Short mmCIF file of N, CA, C and O in Angstrom, two decimals:
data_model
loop_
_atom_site.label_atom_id
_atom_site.label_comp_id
_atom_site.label_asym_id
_atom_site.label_seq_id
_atom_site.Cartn_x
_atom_site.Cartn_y
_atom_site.Cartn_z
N UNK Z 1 110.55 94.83 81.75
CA UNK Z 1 110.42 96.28 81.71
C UNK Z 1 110.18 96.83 83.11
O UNK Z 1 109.17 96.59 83.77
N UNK Z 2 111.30 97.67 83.56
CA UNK Z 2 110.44 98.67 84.94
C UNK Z 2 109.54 99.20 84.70
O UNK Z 2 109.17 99.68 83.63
N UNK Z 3 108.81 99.17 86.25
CA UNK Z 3 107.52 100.28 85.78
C UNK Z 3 108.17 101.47 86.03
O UNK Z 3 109.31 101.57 86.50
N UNK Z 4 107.17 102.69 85.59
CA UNK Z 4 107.39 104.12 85.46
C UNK Z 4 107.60 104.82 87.08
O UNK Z 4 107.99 105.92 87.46
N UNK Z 5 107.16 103.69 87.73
CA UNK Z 5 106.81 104.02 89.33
C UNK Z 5 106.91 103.43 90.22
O UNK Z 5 106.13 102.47 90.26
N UNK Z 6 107.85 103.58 91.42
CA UNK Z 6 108.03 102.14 92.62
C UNK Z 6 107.55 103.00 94.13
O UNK Z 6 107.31 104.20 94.22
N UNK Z 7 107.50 102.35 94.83
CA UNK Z 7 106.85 102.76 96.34
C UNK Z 7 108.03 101.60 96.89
O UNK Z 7 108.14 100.45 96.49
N UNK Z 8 108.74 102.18 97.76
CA UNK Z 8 109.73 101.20 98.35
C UNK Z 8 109.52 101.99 100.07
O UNK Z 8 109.77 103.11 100.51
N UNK Z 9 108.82 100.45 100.79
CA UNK Z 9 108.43 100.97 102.28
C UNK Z 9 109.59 100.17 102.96
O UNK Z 9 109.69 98.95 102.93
N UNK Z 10 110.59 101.19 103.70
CA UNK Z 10 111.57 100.66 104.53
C UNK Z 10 112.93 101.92 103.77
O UNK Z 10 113.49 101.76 102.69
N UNK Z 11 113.06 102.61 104.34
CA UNK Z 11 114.13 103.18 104.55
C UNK Z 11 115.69 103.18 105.19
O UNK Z 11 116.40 104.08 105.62
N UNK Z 12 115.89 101.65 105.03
CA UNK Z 12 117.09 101.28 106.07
C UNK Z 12 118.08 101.06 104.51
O UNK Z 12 117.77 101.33 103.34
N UNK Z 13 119.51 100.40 105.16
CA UNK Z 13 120.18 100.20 103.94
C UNK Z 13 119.61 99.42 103.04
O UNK Z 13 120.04 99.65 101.91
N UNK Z 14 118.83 98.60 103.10
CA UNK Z 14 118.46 98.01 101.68
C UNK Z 14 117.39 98.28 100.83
O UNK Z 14 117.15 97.88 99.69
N UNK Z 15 116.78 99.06 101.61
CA UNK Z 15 115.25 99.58 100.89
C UNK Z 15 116.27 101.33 99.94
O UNK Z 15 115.95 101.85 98.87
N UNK Z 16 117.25 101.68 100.71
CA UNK Z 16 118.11 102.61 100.25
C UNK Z 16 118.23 102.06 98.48
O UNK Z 16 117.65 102.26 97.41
N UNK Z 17 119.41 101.23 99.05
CA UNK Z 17 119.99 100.69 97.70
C UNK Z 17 119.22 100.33 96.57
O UNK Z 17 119.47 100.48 95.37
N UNK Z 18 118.10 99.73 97.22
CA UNK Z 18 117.20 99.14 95.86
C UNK Z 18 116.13 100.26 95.48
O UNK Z 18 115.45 100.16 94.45
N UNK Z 19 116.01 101.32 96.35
CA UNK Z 19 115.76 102.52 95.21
C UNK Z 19 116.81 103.12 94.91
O UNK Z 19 116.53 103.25 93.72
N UNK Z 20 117.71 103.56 95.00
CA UNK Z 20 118.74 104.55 94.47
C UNK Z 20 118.85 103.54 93.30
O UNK Z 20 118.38 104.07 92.29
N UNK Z 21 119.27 102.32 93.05
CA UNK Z 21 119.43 101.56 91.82
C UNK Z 21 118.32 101.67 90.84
O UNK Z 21 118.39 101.85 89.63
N UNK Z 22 117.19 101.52 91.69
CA UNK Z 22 115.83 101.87 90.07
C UNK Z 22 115.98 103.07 89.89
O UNK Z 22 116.21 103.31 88.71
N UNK Z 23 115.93 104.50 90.95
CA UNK Z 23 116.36 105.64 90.26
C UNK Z 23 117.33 105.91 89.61
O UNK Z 23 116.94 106.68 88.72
N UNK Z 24 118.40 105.74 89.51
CA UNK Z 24 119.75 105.76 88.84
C UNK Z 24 119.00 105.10 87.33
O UNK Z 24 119.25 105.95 86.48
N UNK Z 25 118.32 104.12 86.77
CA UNK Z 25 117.81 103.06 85.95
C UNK Z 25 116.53 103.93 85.06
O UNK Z 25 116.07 103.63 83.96
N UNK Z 26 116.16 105.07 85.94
CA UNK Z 26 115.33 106.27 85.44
C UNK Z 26 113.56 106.12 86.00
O UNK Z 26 112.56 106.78 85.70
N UNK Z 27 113.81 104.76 87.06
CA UNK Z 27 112.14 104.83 87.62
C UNK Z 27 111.77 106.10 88.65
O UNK Z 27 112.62 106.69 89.32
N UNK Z 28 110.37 106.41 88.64
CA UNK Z 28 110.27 107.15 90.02
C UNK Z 28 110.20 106.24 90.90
O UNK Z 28 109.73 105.12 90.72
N UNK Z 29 110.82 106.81 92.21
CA UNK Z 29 110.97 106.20 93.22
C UNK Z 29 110.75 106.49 94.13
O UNK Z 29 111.57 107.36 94.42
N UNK Z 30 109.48 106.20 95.67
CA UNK Z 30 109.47 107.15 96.80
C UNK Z 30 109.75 106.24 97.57
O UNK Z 30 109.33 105.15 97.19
N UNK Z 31 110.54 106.23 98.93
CA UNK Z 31 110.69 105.63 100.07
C UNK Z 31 109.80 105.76 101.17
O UNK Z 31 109.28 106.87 101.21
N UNK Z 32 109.47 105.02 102.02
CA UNK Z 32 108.66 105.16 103.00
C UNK Z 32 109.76 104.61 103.87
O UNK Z 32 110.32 103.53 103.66
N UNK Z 33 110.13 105.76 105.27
CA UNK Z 33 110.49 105.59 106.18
C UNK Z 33 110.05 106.20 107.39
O UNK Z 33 110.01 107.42 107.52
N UNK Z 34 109.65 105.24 108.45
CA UNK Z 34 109.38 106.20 109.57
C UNK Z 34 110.39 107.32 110.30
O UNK Z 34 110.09 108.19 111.12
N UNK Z 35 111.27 107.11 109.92
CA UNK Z 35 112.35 108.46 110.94
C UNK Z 35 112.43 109.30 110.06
O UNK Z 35 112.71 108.92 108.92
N UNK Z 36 112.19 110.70 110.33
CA UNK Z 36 112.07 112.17 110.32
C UNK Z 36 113.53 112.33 109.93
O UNK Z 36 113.97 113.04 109.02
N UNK Z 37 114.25 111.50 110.79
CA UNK Z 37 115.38 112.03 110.62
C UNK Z 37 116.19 111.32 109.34
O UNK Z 37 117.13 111.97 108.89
N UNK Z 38 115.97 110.34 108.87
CA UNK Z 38 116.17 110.07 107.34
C UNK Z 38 115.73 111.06 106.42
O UNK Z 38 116.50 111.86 105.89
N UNK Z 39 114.81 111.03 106.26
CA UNK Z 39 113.71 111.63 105.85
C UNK Z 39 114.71 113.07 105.45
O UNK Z 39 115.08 113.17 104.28
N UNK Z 40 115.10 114.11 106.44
CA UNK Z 40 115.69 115.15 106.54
C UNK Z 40 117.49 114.74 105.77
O UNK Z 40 118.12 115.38 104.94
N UNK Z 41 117.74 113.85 106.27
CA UNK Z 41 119.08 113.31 106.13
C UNK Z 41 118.97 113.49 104.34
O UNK Z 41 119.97 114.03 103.88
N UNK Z 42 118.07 113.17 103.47
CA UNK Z 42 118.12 112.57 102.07
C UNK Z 42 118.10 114.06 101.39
O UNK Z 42 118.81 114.40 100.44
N UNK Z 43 116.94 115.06 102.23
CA UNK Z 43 116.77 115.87 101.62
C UNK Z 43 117.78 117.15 101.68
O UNK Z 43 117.79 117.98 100.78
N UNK Z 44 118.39 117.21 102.50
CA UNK Z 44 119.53 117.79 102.49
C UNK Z 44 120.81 117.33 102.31
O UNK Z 44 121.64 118.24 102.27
N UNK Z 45 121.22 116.32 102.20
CA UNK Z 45 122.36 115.87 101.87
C UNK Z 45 122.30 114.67 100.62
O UNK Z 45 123.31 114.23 100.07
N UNK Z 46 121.20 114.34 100.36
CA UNK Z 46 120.83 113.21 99.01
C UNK Z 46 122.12 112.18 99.61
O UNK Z 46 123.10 111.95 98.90
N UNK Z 47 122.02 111.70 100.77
CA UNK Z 47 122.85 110.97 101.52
C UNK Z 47 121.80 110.31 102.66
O UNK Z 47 121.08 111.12 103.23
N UNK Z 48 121.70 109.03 102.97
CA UNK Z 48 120.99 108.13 104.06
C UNK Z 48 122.20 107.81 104.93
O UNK Z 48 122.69 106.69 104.86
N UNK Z 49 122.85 108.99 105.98
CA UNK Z 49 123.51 108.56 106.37
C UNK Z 49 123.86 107.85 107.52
O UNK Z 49 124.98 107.55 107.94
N UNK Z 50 122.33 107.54 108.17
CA UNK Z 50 121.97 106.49 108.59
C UNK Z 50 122.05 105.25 108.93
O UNK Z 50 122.15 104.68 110.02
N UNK Z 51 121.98 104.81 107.49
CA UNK Z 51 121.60 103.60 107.08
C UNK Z 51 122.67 103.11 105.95
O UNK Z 51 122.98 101.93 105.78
N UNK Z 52 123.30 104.43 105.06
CA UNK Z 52 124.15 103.87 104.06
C UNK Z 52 124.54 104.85 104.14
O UNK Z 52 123.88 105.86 103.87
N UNK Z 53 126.08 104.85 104.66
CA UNK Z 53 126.76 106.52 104.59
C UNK Z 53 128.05 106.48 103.76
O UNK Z 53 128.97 105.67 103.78
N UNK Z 54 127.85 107.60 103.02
CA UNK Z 54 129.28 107.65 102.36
C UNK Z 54 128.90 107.20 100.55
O UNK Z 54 129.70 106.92 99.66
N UNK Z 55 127.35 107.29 100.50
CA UNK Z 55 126.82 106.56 98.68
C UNK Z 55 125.71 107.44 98.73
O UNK Z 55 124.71 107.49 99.45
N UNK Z 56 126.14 108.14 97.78
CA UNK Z 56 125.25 109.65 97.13
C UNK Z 56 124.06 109.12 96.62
O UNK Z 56 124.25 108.20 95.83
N UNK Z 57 123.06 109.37 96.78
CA UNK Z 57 121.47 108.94 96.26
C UNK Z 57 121.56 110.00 95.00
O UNK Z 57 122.20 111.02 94.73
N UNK Z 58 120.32 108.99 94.23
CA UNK Z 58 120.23 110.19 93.67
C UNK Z 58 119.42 111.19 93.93
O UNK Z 58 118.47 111.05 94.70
N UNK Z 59 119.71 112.34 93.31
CA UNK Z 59 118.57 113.68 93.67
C UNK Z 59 116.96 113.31 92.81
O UNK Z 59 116.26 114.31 92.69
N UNK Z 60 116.61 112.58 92.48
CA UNK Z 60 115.19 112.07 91.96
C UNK Z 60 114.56 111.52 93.01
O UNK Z 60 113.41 111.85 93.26
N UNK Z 61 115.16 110.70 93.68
CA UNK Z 61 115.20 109.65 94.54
C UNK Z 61 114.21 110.65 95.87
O UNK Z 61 114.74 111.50 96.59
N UNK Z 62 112.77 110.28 95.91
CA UNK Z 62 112.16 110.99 97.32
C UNK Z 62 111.73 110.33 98.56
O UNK Z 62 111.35 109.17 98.35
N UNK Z 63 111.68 110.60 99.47
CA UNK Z 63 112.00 110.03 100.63
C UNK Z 63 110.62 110.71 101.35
O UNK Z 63 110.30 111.84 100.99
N UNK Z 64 109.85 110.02 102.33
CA UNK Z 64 108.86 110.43 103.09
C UNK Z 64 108.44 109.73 104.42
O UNK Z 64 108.34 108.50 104.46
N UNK Z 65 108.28 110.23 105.11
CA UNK Z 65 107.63 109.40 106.24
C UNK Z 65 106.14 109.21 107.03
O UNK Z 65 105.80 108.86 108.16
N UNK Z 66 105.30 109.71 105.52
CA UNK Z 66 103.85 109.65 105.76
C UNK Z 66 103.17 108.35 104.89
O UNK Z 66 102.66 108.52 103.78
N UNK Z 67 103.21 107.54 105.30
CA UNK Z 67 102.55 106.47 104.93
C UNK Z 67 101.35 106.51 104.20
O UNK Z 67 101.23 105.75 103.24
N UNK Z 68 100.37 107.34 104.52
CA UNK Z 68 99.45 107.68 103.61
C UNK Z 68 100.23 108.21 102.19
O UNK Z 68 100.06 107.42 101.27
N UNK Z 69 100.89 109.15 101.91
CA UNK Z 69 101.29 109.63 101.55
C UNK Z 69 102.26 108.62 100.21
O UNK Z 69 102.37 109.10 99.08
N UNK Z 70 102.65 107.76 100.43
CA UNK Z 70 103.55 106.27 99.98
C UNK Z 70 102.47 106.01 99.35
O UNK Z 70 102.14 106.28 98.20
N UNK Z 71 101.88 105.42 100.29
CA UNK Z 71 100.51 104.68 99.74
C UNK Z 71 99.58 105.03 98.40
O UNK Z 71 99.33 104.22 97.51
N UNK Z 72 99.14 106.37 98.43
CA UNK Z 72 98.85 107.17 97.67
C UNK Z 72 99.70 106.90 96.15
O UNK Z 72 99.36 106.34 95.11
N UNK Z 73 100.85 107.53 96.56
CA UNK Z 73 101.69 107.36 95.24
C UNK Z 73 101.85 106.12 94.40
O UNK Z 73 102.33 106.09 93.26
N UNK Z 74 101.42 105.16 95.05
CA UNK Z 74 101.47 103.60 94.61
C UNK Z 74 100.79 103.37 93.79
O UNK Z 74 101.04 102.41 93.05
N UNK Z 75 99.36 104.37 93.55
CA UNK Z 75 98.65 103.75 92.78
C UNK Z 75 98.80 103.27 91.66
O UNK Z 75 99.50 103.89 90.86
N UNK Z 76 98.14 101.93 91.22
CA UNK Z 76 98.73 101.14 90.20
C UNK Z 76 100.22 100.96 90.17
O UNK Z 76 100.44 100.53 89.04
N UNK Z 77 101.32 101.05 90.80
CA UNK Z 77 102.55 101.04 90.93
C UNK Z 77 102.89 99.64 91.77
O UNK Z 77 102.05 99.24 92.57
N UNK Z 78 103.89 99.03 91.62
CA UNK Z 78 104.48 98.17 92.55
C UNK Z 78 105.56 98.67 94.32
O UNK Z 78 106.67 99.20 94.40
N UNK Z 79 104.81 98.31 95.21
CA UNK Z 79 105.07 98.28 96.36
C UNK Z 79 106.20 97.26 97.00
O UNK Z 79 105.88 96.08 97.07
N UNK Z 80 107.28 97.58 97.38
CA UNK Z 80 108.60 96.80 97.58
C UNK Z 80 108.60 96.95 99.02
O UNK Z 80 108.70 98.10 99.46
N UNK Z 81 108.47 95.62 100.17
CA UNK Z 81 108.41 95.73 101.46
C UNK Z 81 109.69 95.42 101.36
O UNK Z 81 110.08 94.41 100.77
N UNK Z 82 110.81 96.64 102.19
CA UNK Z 82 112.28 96.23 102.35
C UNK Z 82 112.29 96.25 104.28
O UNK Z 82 113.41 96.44 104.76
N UNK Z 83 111.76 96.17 104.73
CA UNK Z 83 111.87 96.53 106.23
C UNK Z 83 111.59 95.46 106.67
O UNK Z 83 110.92 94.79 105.88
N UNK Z 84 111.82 94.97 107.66
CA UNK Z 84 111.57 93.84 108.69
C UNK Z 84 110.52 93.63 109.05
O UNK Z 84 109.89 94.65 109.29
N UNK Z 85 109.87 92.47 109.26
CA UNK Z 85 108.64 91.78 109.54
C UNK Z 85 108.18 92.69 110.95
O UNK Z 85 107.10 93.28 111.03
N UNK Z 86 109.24 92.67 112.03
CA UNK Z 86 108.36 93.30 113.17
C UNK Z 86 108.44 94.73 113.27
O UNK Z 86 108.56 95.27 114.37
N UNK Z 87 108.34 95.64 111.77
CA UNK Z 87 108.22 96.78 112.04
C UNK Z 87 106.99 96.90 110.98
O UNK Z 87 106.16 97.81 111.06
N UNK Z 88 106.96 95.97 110.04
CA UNK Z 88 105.70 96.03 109.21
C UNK Z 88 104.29 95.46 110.00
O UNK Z 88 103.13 95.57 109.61
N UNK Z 89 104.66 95.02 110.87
CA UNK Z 89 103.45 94.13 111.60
C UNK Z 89 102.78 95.51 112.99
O UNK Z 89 101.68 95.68 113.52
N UNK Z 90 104.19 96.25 113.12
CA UNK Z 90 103.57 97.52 114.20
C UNK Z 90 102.58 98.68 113.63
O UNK Z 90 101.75 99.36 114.23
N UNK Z 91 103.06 98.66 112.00
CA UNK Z 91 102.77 99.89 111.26
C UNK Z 91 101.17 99.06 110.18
O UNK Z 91 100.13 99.68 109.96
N UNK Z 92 101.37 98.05 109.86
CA UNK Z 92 99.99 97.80 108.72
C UNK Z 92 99.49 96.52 109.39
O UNK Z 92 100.21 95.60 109.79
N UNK Z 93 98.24 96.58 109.46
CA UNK Z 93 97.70 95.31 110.30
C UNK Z 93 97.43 94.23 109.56
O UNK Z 93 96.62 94.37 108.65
N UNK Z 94 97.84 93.34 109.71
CA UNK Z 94 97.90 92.04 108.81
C UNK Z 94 96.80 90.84 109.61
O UNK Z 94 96.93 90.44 110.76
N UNK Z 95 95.99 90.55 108.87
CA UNK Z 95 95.02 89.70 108.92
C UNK Z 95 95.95 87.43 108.84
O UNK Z 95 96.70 86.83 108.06
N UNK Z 96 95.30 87.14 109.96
CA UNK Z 96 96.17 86.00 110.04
C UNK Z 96 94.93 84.70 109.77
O UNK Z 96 95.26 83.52 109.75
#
């Protein structure tokens, strides 16, 4: 069963795809990306054209680049790290 709710941190093509697919599937879905300019890209054009150009998101599908903000929404929700190790290691401090 999906949950009712996903937090997907990484806004590049694959953190794209694998929310637009749970939204399309009927989950909520928020993205966490650091560029503004995604961010702007989704909300006016429901297009990452960025990262995946030319594949219509859906309009459910929300996009943000406040990390608090992600975070927040997660609660009790499952958190999907789609971004690369050395951009998760600049942004959340990981204990070794």
């Amino acid at each position: 069963m999906i949950p009712s709710k996903t937090v997907v941190l990484g806004g590049g093509a694959w953190g794209t795809t694998i929310a637009n697919l749970l939204s399309n599937k009927g989950e909520s879905v928020t993205v966490w990306t650091f560029e503004e300019k995604v961010v702007q890209d989704v909300k006016m054009n429901s297009e990452n054209s960025f990262y995946l150009p030319g594949v219509k998101l859906n309009k459910k599908l929300t996009f943000t680049n406040s990390l608090e903000e992600a975070v927040e929404m997660a609660k009790d929700s499952p958190i999907l790290k789609m971004g690369g190790t050395v951009e998760v290691r600049n942004i959340i401090p990981m204990d070794n």
